Amino acid sequence: MADCLDQRSLAGATGSLSRETPVAAASLPELVFNANPAPMWVFDTASLRFLAVNDAVVIRYGYSREELLNLTLREVVAVETTEWLLRELAADTLLPGTSLVWPHRTKAGVLLPLEAIATPLDYPQRTAWLVVGTDITERRRTEAALRQSEEHLRNILAHIPCGVFWKDRALIYSGCNDQFARDCGLSVAGEVLGRTDDDLTACPEEAELSHSRDLQVIANGTPLLNIEETRTRPDGTKATLLISRVPMLDTQQRVIGVLGVYKDVTELKRLEMQFRQAQKMEAIGRLAGGVAHDFNNLLTIISGNVHLLQTMPSDDPEFPLLLDDVRDAAERAATLTRQLLTFSRKQPTRPEVCDLNAIVTGFLSMLRRLIGDRVQLRTELHEQPIPVKVDRSQIEQVLLNLAANAKDAMPQGGTITLVTAAEQGPERLAVLRVSDTGCGMTDEVKKHLFEPFFTTKDVGKGTGLGLATVYGIVQKACGTIGVDSTVGVGTTFTIRLPWCDDPPKASTVLPGQHGTTGTRPPVRTILIVEDEERLRKMARFTLEGQGFSVLEADCAHTALQLLAPPQPCDVLITDMVMPGMDGRELATQVRSRRPDIGVVFISGFVPNQERLDGVPGALFLPKPFTPLDLVKTVERAFRRPPASHPGSSWRSPASS
Ligand SMILES: Nc1ncnc2c1ncn2[C@@H]1O[C@H](COP(=O)(O)OP(=O)(O)O)[C@@H](O)[C@H]1O
Ligand SMILES: [Mg+2]
């Protein structure tokens, strides 16, 4: 820098150069020096006196040029700075081009933070330094504002009642808030840096799921909002998180990572389940009315026919027909209880890929029972299966609630139509429509319809929980619900669910899973070995009512004969104490030939465990037992998965 400055022209600037000096008269170096917006001055190495200052200095420091030229550096920089400078100069250790931040004081006493670059300069008869300053007030202000905004963000992150984390494209954590650190069992947020989910969770499946969702967000550049995820806490308990992931973008809109925000909704879920269960009880209460009516009819058939049979000679041609009726009625009663139990069972199942048509058809008999005789039930089902990923019993609850409302809207009778359809838009959707020809509703009612406890019904008739529950269920299944209604004409509820392209579980898309038709092909075979004939008959009747094929034997010997190949058999039910070969011996022999047969021992005596140990996996059912006990136990006894029995569509209350 010293090279490009003409010392004589600068010397001229000492006194004569002033703002009044005509521009034409000034040399180029003078001009560059004077007109430079950066404050520049030259000071004498020995006395620190200003030898030259440019206009920018005059403007900034508030002194006139004459005043400045009578001052030294001492008057404008701090004492320590001066002392330091003098030491450096004396030792000759100040390097040319050294950049220093010196606070300078203006005439008014204001401190200017100035970054100064000093360069030695040969000056007539002395050495001097040229200093070029940069006012960094603005930079300081920007830095402070940035610090403040960072502080502000840090504060938000620290106090927001959510866990927040962010990862780079390689899914390595690049930051998180305290909540997230706590949830991972880390003491400070900084510990998360450089880690991945594999390091932070003990559960590999959870890490994998989280990774796949992160990658989806990064690959598509679109957010994944409000998704429920299960996380194992450091103490081993499970938490349900509602988590949103959004892509993080750089200034060129390139995805550089993923940002996640979540809330722990474990408690909320528990409450929601309680709420739903309460509503289910309400719904079951309504169903029970219909079921009781049916039961009474069935009991009348049974007791009436039994009465007739008792007074009839057994060779009467009517005899077997009446017997058939009794059996039929009992079977229907069993179906009824089974359905009621299936529906009322408490635990929600995991969402599975199901055929919407199958859910609807499987639940029709239940709905008929609910709506009574005055209301017709029609269906218009899509001709193809409609795969949706749902909790089956929850969709049943939706159907039940909508049908119950439809029935209430048609006190004089009418028609309920259930429609399933496929809808093609940007995404393929499964549609479920429930229409009635009832009273319809006003706009005012429509507005509040889905609110919990909103009801227009009398006390004791409505709780206002039906549609709130429906709404919750549909939302959880990532669906939507809408309503169309005209007063005096009717109402249609339309539910849209995501079409699920995952491969369905074979057993869940078979139509008629609920088995309401009664004409299922009996595929699974059960052998009952029991010397007490009436007990054997009861068991046979119960199991046949469930669609099993049943073989009977009154002793072990007969049983072994019956089981000669190719007779199929899935489960052996045997009494333990029998004349001749006992049940345990029989089971051992059968197992040696058919290792995958299920075994159920029935006995009035509780056997000691070692007697059962000889037959691995054998179940024990103490007498006396109810038909339902029997059914439940048999279902547990199957050793081969039902999938290897195509067409078997029976589901017990205990099996799911
Ligand atoms: N199909 C329908 N036709 C007419 N009104 C209906 C229908 N479904 C629901 N509503 C109205 O919505 C209200 C709320 O329904 P819901 O949440 O099931 O509670 P509840 O049936 O206990 O009253 C009902 O009270 C009724 O006024
Ligand atoms: Mg209702």
PDB file of C-alpha atoms in Angstrom, residues 157 181 199 309 615:
ATOM      1  CA  LEU A 157     -36.662 -24.697  21.334  1.00  0.00           C
ATOM      2  CA  ALA A 181     -32.234 -35.182  24.721  1.00  0.00           C
ATOM      3  CA  ASP A 199     -27.290 -45.438  18.860  1.00  0.00           C
ATOM      4  CA  LEU A 309     -89.955 -83.943  20.709  1.00  0.00           C
ATOM      5  CA  VAL A 615     -47.677 -84.152  25.160  1.00  0.00           C
TER       6      VAL A 615
END
